[in-house]
Short mmCIF file of C-alpha atoms in Angstrom, two decimals:
data_model
loop_
_atom_site.label_atom_id
_atom_site.label_comp_id
_atom_site.label_asym_id
_atom_site.label_seq_id
_atom_site.Cartn_x
_atom_site.Cartn_y
_atom_site.Cartn_z
CA MET A 24 0.01 -0.03 0.00
CA PHE A 25 2.52 2.64 1.07
CA GLY A 26 6.00 2.24 0.20
CA LEU A 27 9.02 3.25 2.14
CA LEU A 28 9.55 6.52 0.42
CA ASP A 29 5.84 7.50 0.97
CA THR A 30 6.42 6.64 4.76
CA LEU A 31 9.46 8.75 4.89
CA LYS A 32 7.72 11.75 3.15
CA MET A 33 4.87 11.48 5.66
CA GLY A 34 7.19 11.30 8.69
CA ALA A 35 9.09 14.25 7.24
CA GLY A 36 5.91 16.25 6.64
CA LEU A 37 4.70 15.43 10.26
CA ALA A 38 8.11 16.39 11.73
CA GLY A 39 8.20 19.58 9.67
CA GLY A 40 4.57 20.42 10.74
CA LEU A 41 5.40 19.89 14.46
CA MET A 42 8.61 22.03 14.06
CA LEU A 43 6.59 24.77 12.56
CA TYR A 44 3.93 24.61 15.21
CA HIS A 45 6.66 24.70 17.92
CA LEU A 46 8.48 27.65 16.40
CA TYR A 47 4.98 29.48 16.20
CA ALA A 48 4.01 28.61 19.71
CA VAL A 49 7.48 29.69 20.94
CA SER A 50 7.36 32.94 19.06
CA ILE A 51 3.83 33.80 19.97
CA GLY A 52 3.97 32.23 23.48
CA TYR A 53 2.10 29.15 24.72
CA PRO A 54 -1.36 30.22 25.73
CA SER A 55 -1.32 28.09 28.89
CA ALA A 56 2.02 29.45 29.96
CA ALA A 57 1.00 33.11 29.31
CA ARG A 58 -2.28 32.41 31.31
CA GLU A 59 -0.33 30.98 34.25
CA ALA A 60 2.15 33.84 34.18
CA ARG A 61 -0.74 36.25 34.19
CA ALA A 62 -2.44 34.48 36.92
CA GLY A 63 0.84 34.45 38.98
CA TYR A 64 1.38 38.15 38.24
CA VAL A 65 -2.28 38.99 39.37
CA LEU A 66 -1.82 37.15 42.64
CA LEU A 67 1.51 38.80 43.19
CA ALA A 68 -0.05 42.29 42.38
CA GLU A 69 -2.96 41.72 44.66
CA LYS A 70 -0.66 40.62 47.49
CA THR A 71 1.63 43.66 47.08
CA THR A 72 -1.43 45.94 46.90
CA ALA A 73 -2.70 44.53 50.02
CA GLU A 74 0.58 44.78 51.87
CA ALA A 75 0.80 48.45 50.77
CA LYS A 76 -2.76 49.11 51.90
CA THR A 77 -1.74 47.47 55.31
CA ALA A 78 1.43 49.43 55.61
CA GLU A 79 -0.55 52.75 54.78
CA MET A 80 -3.23 52.05 57.29
CA GLU A 81 -0.56 51.32 59.94
CA ARG A 82 1.18 54.49 59.13
CA GLN A 83 -2.10 56.51 59.48
CA ARG A 84 -2.88 54.74 62.78
CA ASN A 85 0.63 55.59 64.14
CA ALA A 86 0.42 59.23 62.89
CA ALA A 87 -3.10 59.57 64.49
CA ALA A 88 -1.85 58.15 67.77
CA GLN A 89 1.23 60.50 67.73
CA ALA A 90 -1.01 63.52 66.89
CA THR A 91 -3.45 62.50 69.71
CA GLU A 92 -0.50 62.24 72.18
CA GLU A 93 0.92 65.50 71.24
CA HIS A 94 -2.60 67.21 71.45
CA ARG A 95 -3.01 65.72 74.96
CA LYS A 96 0.39 67.05 76.03
CA ARG A 97 -0.48 70.54 74.70
CA LEU A 98 -3.83 70.46 76.39
CA GLU A 99 -2.23 69.41 79.72
CA ALA A 100 0.37 72.25 79.40
CA ALA A 101 -2.34 74.82 78.44
CA GLN A 102 -4.41 73.69 81.51
CA ALA A 103 -1.45 73.90 83.73
CA ALA A 104 -0.71 77.54 82.35
CA GLU A 105 -4.36 78.38 82.92
CA GLN A 106 -4.32 77.20 86.49
CA ALA A 107 -1.00 78.86 87.18
CA ALA A 108 -2.58 82.18 85.77
CA LYS A 109 -5.65 81.69 88.01
CA ASP A 110 -3.42 81.01 91.03
CA THR A 111 -1.40 84.16 90.39
CA LEU A 112 -4.52 86.15 90.01
CA GLU A 113 -6.03 84.85 93.29
CA THR A 114 -2.73 85.60 94.96
CA GLU A 115 -2.73 89.03 93.74
CA ILE A 116 -6.30 89.56 94.77
CA ARG A 117 -5.71 88.32 98.21
CA GLY A 118 -2.59 90.45 98.60
CA TYR A 119 -4.49 93.50 97.38
CA GLU A 120 -7.33 92.77 99.84
CA PHE A 121 -4.83 92.33 102.62
CA ILE A 122 -3.20 95.73 101.84
CA LEU A 123 -6.50 97.28 101.84
CA SER A 124 -7.63 95.61 105.06
CA ASP A 125 -4.29 96.74 106.73
CA LYS A 126 -5.14 100.31 105.77
CA ASN A 127 -8.94 99.91 107.03
CA ARG A 128 -10.14 100.45 103.49
CA ALA A 129 -12.81 98.46 101.68
CA CYS A 130 -12.46 96.93 98.35
CA ALA A 131 -14.83 98.33 95.76
CA VAL A 132 -14.59 95.13 93.68
CA THR A 133 -17.70 93.09 93.77
CA ALA A 134 -17.99 89.39 93.28
CA ALA A 135 -19.27 90.05 89.67
CA ASP A 136 -16.25 92.30 89.03
CA ARG A 137 -13.94 89.46 90.30
CA ASP A 138 -15.68 86.89 88.18
CA TRP A 139 -15.28 89.19 85.21
CA LEU A 140 -11.64 89.57 85.95
CA LEU A 141 -11.19 85.78 86.25
CA ARG A 142 -12.85 85.25 82.88
CA HIS A 143 -10.81 88.01 81.04
#
């Protein structure tokens, strides 16, 4: 039916066809290999994105904690300064009242005046 020469021609044709397909697949890229590479890249990109988001959230949390701590320190300092100013004012008022009482003079400052001075 087929002779030796026909078999060799079919074998050469098959080998040539396989070689051409292989060259085509290598130059274009195997679809499955490209799909796998893209899938791996997508997973890597998602992982990198998640890590970046986590790092950014942690940075923001740390910045907020630091800002809150600095605000608390400033508030405490402002309250201490306000209390010191009130104490100084009270001391000055008592000193002035003591000087007036030594001279047997009355203070014309009423409680309302004193409250106004404390607030301003």
